[in-house]
CSV table of C-alpha atoms in Angstrom, one decimal:
chain,number,residue,atom,x,y,z
B,1,MET,CA,-112.3,78.1,19.5
B,2,GLY,CA,-113.3,81.5,20.8
B,3,THR,CA,-114.0,82.7,24.3
B,4,HIS,CA,-116.7,80.7,26.1
B,5,ARG,CA,-119.7,82.3,27.8
B,6,VAL,CA,-121.2,81.2,31.1
B,7,VAL,CA,-124.3,82.4,33.0
B,8,VAL,CA,-124.0,82.5,36.8
B,9,THR,CA,-127.1,83.1,39.0
B,10,GLY,CA,-127.0,84.5,42.5
B,11,ALA,CA,-124.1,86.6,41.3
B,12,SER,CA,-124.5,89.6,43.6
B,13,SER,CA,-122.6,88.1,46.6
B,14,GLY,CA,-120.9,85.0,48.1
B,15,ILE,CA,-120.3,82.0,46.0
B,16,GLY,CA,-121.9,83.5,42.9
B,17,ALA,CA,-119.8,86.7,42.9
B,18,ALA,CA,-116.7,84.6,43.6
B,19,THR,CA,-117.6,82.3,40.7
B,20,VAL,CA,-118.0,85.3,38.3
B,21,ARG,CA,-114.6,86.7,39.3
B,22,LEU,CA,-112.8,83.4,38.8
B,23,PHE,CA,-114.4,82.7,35.5
B,24,ARG,CA,-113.4,86.2,34.4
B,25,GLN,CA,-109.8,85.6,35.6
B,26,ARG,CA,-109.8,82.4,33.5
B,27,GLY,CA,-110.8,84.3,30.4
B,28,TRP,CA,-114.5,83.5,30.2
B,29,ASP,CA,-117.2,85.9,29.1
B,30,VAL,CA,-119.7,85.9,32.0
B,31,VAL,CA,-123.3,87.0,32.5
B,32,GLY,CA,-124.0,87.5,36.2
B,33,VAL,CA,-127.6,87.3,37.2
B,34,ALA,CA,-129.2,88.5,40.5
B,35,ARG,CA,-131.9,90.7,41.9
B,36,ARG,CA,-129.8,93.6,43.3
B,37,ALA,CA,-128.9,95.9,40.4
B,38,ASP,CA,-126.5,98.0,42.6
B,39,ARG,CA,-124.4,94.9,43.5
B,40,LEU,CA,-124.4,93.8,39.9
B,41,ALA,CA,-123.2,97.2,38.8
B,42,ASP,CA,-120.3,96.9,41.3
B,43,LEU,CA,-119.5,93.4,40.0
B,44,HIS,CA,-119.5,94.7,36.4
B,45,ALA,CA,-117.1,97.6,37.3
B,46,GLN,CA,-114.8,95.2,39.1
B,47,THR,CA,-114.7,92.3,36.6
B,48,GLY,CA,-116.1,93.5,33.3
B,49,ALA,CA,-118.7,90.8,33.4
B,50,GLU,CA,-122.1,91.3,31.7
B,51,VAL,CA,-124.9,91.6,34.3
B,52,PHE,CA,-128.6,91.1,34.1
B,53,THR,CA,-131.1,92.0,36.9
B,54,ALA,CA,-133.7,89.3,37.5
B,55,ASP,CA,-135.8,87.8,40.2
B,56,LEU,CA,-135.6,84.1,39.3
B,57,THR,CA,-138.8,83.4,41.2
B,58,ARG,CA,-140.7,85.4,38.5
B,59,GLN,CA,-141.2,83.6,35.2
B,60,SER,CA,-141.4,86.9,33.3
B,61,ASP,CA,-137.9,87.8,34.6
B,62,VAL,CA,-136.5,84.4,33.5
B,63,ASP,CA,-138.2,84.9,30.1
B,64,ALA,CA,-136.5,88.3,29.8
B,65,LEU,CA,-133.1,86.7,30.7
B,66,ARG,CA,-133.6,84.0,28.1
B,67,ASP,CA,-134.4,86.6,25.4
B,68,TYR,CA,-131.3,88.7,26.4
B,69,LEU,CA,-129.0,85.7,26.3
B,70,ALA,CA,-130.4,84.6,22.9
B,71,ALA,CA,-129.9,88.1,21.4
B,72,SER,CA,-126.4,88.8,22.8
B,73,GLY,CA,-124.3,85.8,22.1
B,74,PRO,CA,-123.7,82.0,22.5
B,75,VAL,CA,-124.1,80.3,25.9
B,76,HIS,CA,-121.7,77.4,26.7
B,77,ALA,CA,-122.4,76.9,30.4
B,78,LEU,CA,-125.0,77.6,33.1
B,79,VAL,CA,-124.2,77.8,36.9
B,80,ASN,CA,-127.4,77.6,38.9
B,81,ASN,CA,-126.1,79.1,42.2
B,82,ALA,CA,-129.0,81.2,43.5
B,83,GLY,CA,-130.5,79.7,46.7
B,84,GLY,CA,-130.8,80.1,50.4
B,85,ALA,CA,-132.2,78.9,53.7
B,86,ILE,CA,-134.5,80.4,56.3
B,87,GLY,CA,-134.7,79.3,60.0
B,88,LEU,CA,-133.9,76.2,62.0
B,89,ASP,CA,-137.4,75.6,63.2
B,90,SER,CA,-139.0,72.1,63.4
B,91,VAL,CA,-141.3,70.7,60.7
B,92,GLU,CA,-144.2,71.3,63.0
B,93,ASP,CA,-143.4,74.9,64.0
B,94,SER,CA,-141.8,76.3,60.8
B,95,LEU,CA,-143.7,78.7,58.7
B,96,ILE,CA,-145.2,77.6,55.4
B,97,GLU,CA,-144.2,80.9,53.9
B,98,ASP,CA,-140.5,80.1,54.6
B,99,TRP,CA,-140.8,76.7,53.0
B,100,SER,CA,-142.5,78.3,50.0
B,101,TRP,CA,-139.6,80.7,49.5
B,102,MET,CA,-137.0,78.0,49.9
B,103,PHE,CA,-138.7,75.9,47.3
B,104,GLU,CA,-139.1,78.8,45.0
B,105,ILE,CA,-135.4,79.8,45.0
B,106,ASN,CA,-133.7,76.4,45.5
B,107,VAL,CA,-135.9,74.3,43.2
B,108,LEU,CA,-138.4,76.1,41.0
B,109,ALA,CA,-135.9,78.8,40.0
B,110,VAL,CA,-133.4,76.1,39.0
B,111,LYS,CA,-136.1,74.5,36.9
B,112,ARG,CA,-137.1,77.8,35.3
B,113,VAL,CA,-133.6,78.9,34.4
B,114,THR,CA,-132.5,75.4,33.2
B,115,SER,CA,-135.6,75.2,31.0
B,116,ALA,CA,-134.9,78.7,29.6
B,117,VAL,CA,-131.1,78.2,29.0
B,118,LEU,CA,-131.0,74.5,27.8
B,119,PRO,CA,-132.2,75.4,24.2
B,120,LEU,CA,-129.5,78.0,24.0
B,121,LEU,CA,-126.9,75.5,25.1
B,122,ARG,CA,-128.1,73.2,22.4
B,123,ALA,CA,-128.0,76.0,19.8
B,124,THR,CA,-124.4,76.8,20.7
B,125,ILE,CA,-123.4,73.1,20.3
B,126,ARG,CA,-125.1,72.9,16.9
B,127,ALA,CA,-123.4,76.1,15.7
B,128,GLU,CA,-120.0,75.5,17.1
B,129,GLY,CA,-119.7,71.8,18.0
B,130,GLY,CA,-118.2,70.9,21.3
B,131,SER,CA,-120.1,70.5,24.5
B,132,ALA,CA,-122.0,72.4,27.2
B,133,ASP,CA,-122.4,72.3,31.0
B,134,ILE,CA,-125.1,72.8,33.6
B,135,VAL,CA,-123.8,73.2,37.1
B,136,THR,CA,-126.1,73.4,40.1
B,137,VAL,CA,-125.0,74.3,43.6
B,138,THR,CA,-127.0,72.3,46.1
B,139,SER,CA,-125.8,71.5,49.6
B,140,ILE,CA,-124.9,68.6,51.8
B,141,ALA,CA,-128.4,69.4,53.2
B,142,GLY,CA,-129.7,67.8,50.0
B,143,HIS,CA,-128.0,64.5,50.9
B,144,VAL,CA,-128.1,64.2,54.7
B,145,ALA,CA,-131.1,65.4,56.9
B,146,TYR,CA,-130.5,67.1,60.2
B,147,LEU,CA,-132.5,68.5,63.0
B,148,GLY,CA,-133.7,72.0,62.1
B,149,GLY,CA,-133.2,71.3,58.4
B,150,GLY,CA,-136.9,71.0,57.6
B,151,GLY,CA,-137.7,73.0,54.5
B,152,TYR,CA,-134.1,73.5,53.5
B,153,ASN,CA,-133.4,69.8,53.6
B,154,ALA,CA,-136.6,69.2,51.6
B,155,ALA,CA,-135.7,71.8,49.0
B,156,LYS,CA,-132.1,70.7,48.5
B,157,PHE,CA,-133.1,67.1,48.3
B,158,ALA,CA,-135.5,68.1,45.6
B,159,ALA,CA,-132.7,70.1,43.8
B,160,HIS,CA,-130.5,67.0,44.0
B,161,ALA,CA,-133.3,64.9,42.5
B,162,LEU,CA,-133.8,67.4,39.7
B,163,MET,CA,-130.2,67.2,38.7
B,164,GLU,CA,-130.2,63.4,38.8
B,165,VAL,CA,-133.3,63.3,36.5
B,166,LEU,CA,-131.8,65.9,34.2
B,167,ARG,CA,-128.7,63.9,33.7
B,168,LEU,CA,-130.8,60.9,32.7
B,169,GLU,CA,-132.8,63.0,30.3
B,170,LEU,CA,-129.7,64.5,28.6
B,171,ASN,CA,-127.9,61.1,28.2
B,172,GLY,CA,-126.8,60.9,24.6
B,173,GLU,CA,-126.2,64.7,24.3
B,174,PRO,CA,-122.8,66.4,24.9
B,175,ILE,CA,-124.1,68.2,27.9
B,176,ARG,CA,-122.6,67.6,31.3
B,177,VAL,CA,-124.8,67.9,34.5
B,178,ILE,CA,-122.7,68.7,37.5
B,179,GLU,CA,-123.9,69.0,41.1
B,180,VAL,CA,-121.7,70.8,43.7
B,181,ALA,CA,-122.9,70.1,47.2
B,182,PRO,CA,-121.0,72.3,49.7
B,183,GLY,CA,-120.9,71.9,53.5
B,184,MET,CA,-120.1,74.7,55.9
B,185,VAL,CA,-119.2,77.8,53.8
B,186,GLN,CA,-118.7,81.1,55.6
B,187,THR,CA,-120.1,83.9,53.4
B,188,GLU,CA,-121.3,87.3,54.3
B,189,GLU,CA,-125.0,86.7,53.7
B,190,PHE,CA,-126.1,83.0,54.0
B,191,GLY,CA,-126.3,83.1,57.8
B,192,LEU,CA,-127.9,86.5,57.9
B,193,VAL,CA,-130.7,85.3,55.6
B,194,ARG,CA,-131.2,82.1,57.5
B,195,PHE,CA,-131.5,84.0,60.9
B,196,ASN,CA,-133.5,87.0,59.6
B,197,GLY,CA,-130.6,89.4,59.9
B,198,ASP,CA,-129.4,88.3,63.3
B,199,ALA,CA,-125.6,88.7,62.9
B,200,GLU,CA,-124.9,87.2,66.3
B,201,LYS,CA,-126.7,83.9,65.5
B,202,ALA,CA,-125.1,83.8,62.1
B,203,ALA,CA,-121.6,84.2,63.5
B,204,ALA,CA,-122.2,81.6,66.2
B,205,ALA,CA,-122.6,78.9,63.6
B,206,TYR,CA,-118.9,79.3,62.7
B,207,ALA,CA,-117.6,80.0,66.2
B,208,GLY,CA,-114.4,78.0,66.9
B,209,VAL,CA,-114.6,76.1,63.6
B,210,PRO,CA,-111.1,76.0,62.1
B,211,ASP,CA,-111.1,77.1,58.5
B,212,PRO,CA,-114.6,76.8,57.2
B,213,LEU,CA,-114.9,76.9,53.5
B,214,THR,CA,-114.9,80.2,51.6
B,215,ALA,CA,-116.9,81.3,48.6
B,216,GLU,CA,-113.6,81.2,46.7
B,217,ASP,CA,-113.2,77.5,47.6
B,218,ILE,CA,-116.5,76.7,46.0
B,219,ALA,CA,-115.9,78.9,43.0
B,220,GLU,CA,-112.6,77.0,42.3
B,221,THR,CA,-114.5,73.7,42.5
B,222,ILE,CA,-117.2,75.0,40.0
B,223,VAL,CA,-114.8,76.4,37.5
B,224,SER,CA,-112.4,73.5,37.6
B,225,SER,CA,-115.3,71.0,37.1
B,226,VAL,CA,-116.4,72.9,34.0
B,227,GLU,CA,-112.8,73.1,32.7
B,228,ARG,CA,-112.2,69.4,32.9
B,229,PRO,CA,-111.8,67.5,29.6
B,230,ALA,CA,-115.2,67.4,27.8
B,231,HIS,CA,-115.6,63.6,28.3
B,232,VAL,CA,-115.2,63.8,32.1
B,233,ASN,CA,-118.3,64.5,34.1
B,234,LEU,CA,-118.0,65.1,37.8
B,235,ASP,CA,-121.6,64.1,38.5
B,236,LEU,CA,-121.6,65.0,42.2
B,237,ILE,CA,-118.9,66.9,44.2
B,238,VAL,CA,-119.4,67.0,47.9
B,239,ILE,CA,-117.1,69.5,49.5
B,240,LYS,CA,-116.7,70.2,53.2
B,241,PRO,CA,-114.1,71.7,55.5
B,242,VAL,CA,-111.9,69.1,57.2
B,243,ALA,CA,-113.5,70.2,60.5
B,244,GLN,CA,-116.9,69.0,59.3
B,245,ALA,CA,-117.6,65.3,59.1
B,246,ALA,CA,-121.4,65.7,58.7
B,247,PRO,CA,-123.9,68.5,58.8
B,248,THR,CA,-124.0,68.4,62.6
B,249,ARG,CA,-120.6,66.7,63.3
B,250,ILE,CA,-118.3,69.7,63.5
B,251,ALA,CA,-115.0,70.1,65.3
B,252,ARG,CA,-114.6,73.4,67.1
B,253,GLY,CA,-111.1,74.3,68.2
B,254,PRO,CA,-107.7,73.4,66.7
B,255,LEU,CA,-107.4,70.1,64.8
B,256,ALA,CA,-105.0,67.7,66.3
B,257,PRO,CA,-104.2,63.9,66.3
B,258,THR,CA,-105.8,62.0,69.1
B,259,GLY,CA,-104.2,58.6,68.8
């Protein structure tokens, strides 16, 4: 069996970049996909990963990605990681433009890329035997609603449903569908995007929280789920820091026994 090849979206920073690095360390060929060509160039220089610049909210870019992948080698796994949140406004007051963006990147982009790459996964299985994987990074926001979640809850609930239906549709094929649903992960950009670049608000979300998850924690979860024996499917992996019992139940300050 030769080296396997995985496609990772949202690869320019955070969980995506960490996932590319870890797959490369484990000997995988990797195609990192993101909008920012400069960040991808740095990732290529650091890891040797292939990179492809694409805006996954544009069908023409996804079509170009599909054609590049088909022409450049087999594909054994897909990691749908691109996503994001904007704002903590109420359903009543939040902007429809923010909801539209969240649905485009968290739901429709996942559908676009999955539709584009699934035939390539099947082609690889037919040519080589074995199995393939589709991993999507959702969020605990796709499983538990919370005040201020609004559009992000709605989008991630939709992404969760998309994965559930896809798993039903692919039953009988050697293709695993894996959902990774992180809780509080402290990365350099998620909070900045959510709060429109307000670094103070972004930092306040993590203030006093002992050991929030890191991008590397999620990358390890993704890679290890794909590297499980082929007959083992980790359908849904919910991963939170110990300090977080639920989206809005978060311990701040040192953890200690109370009884």
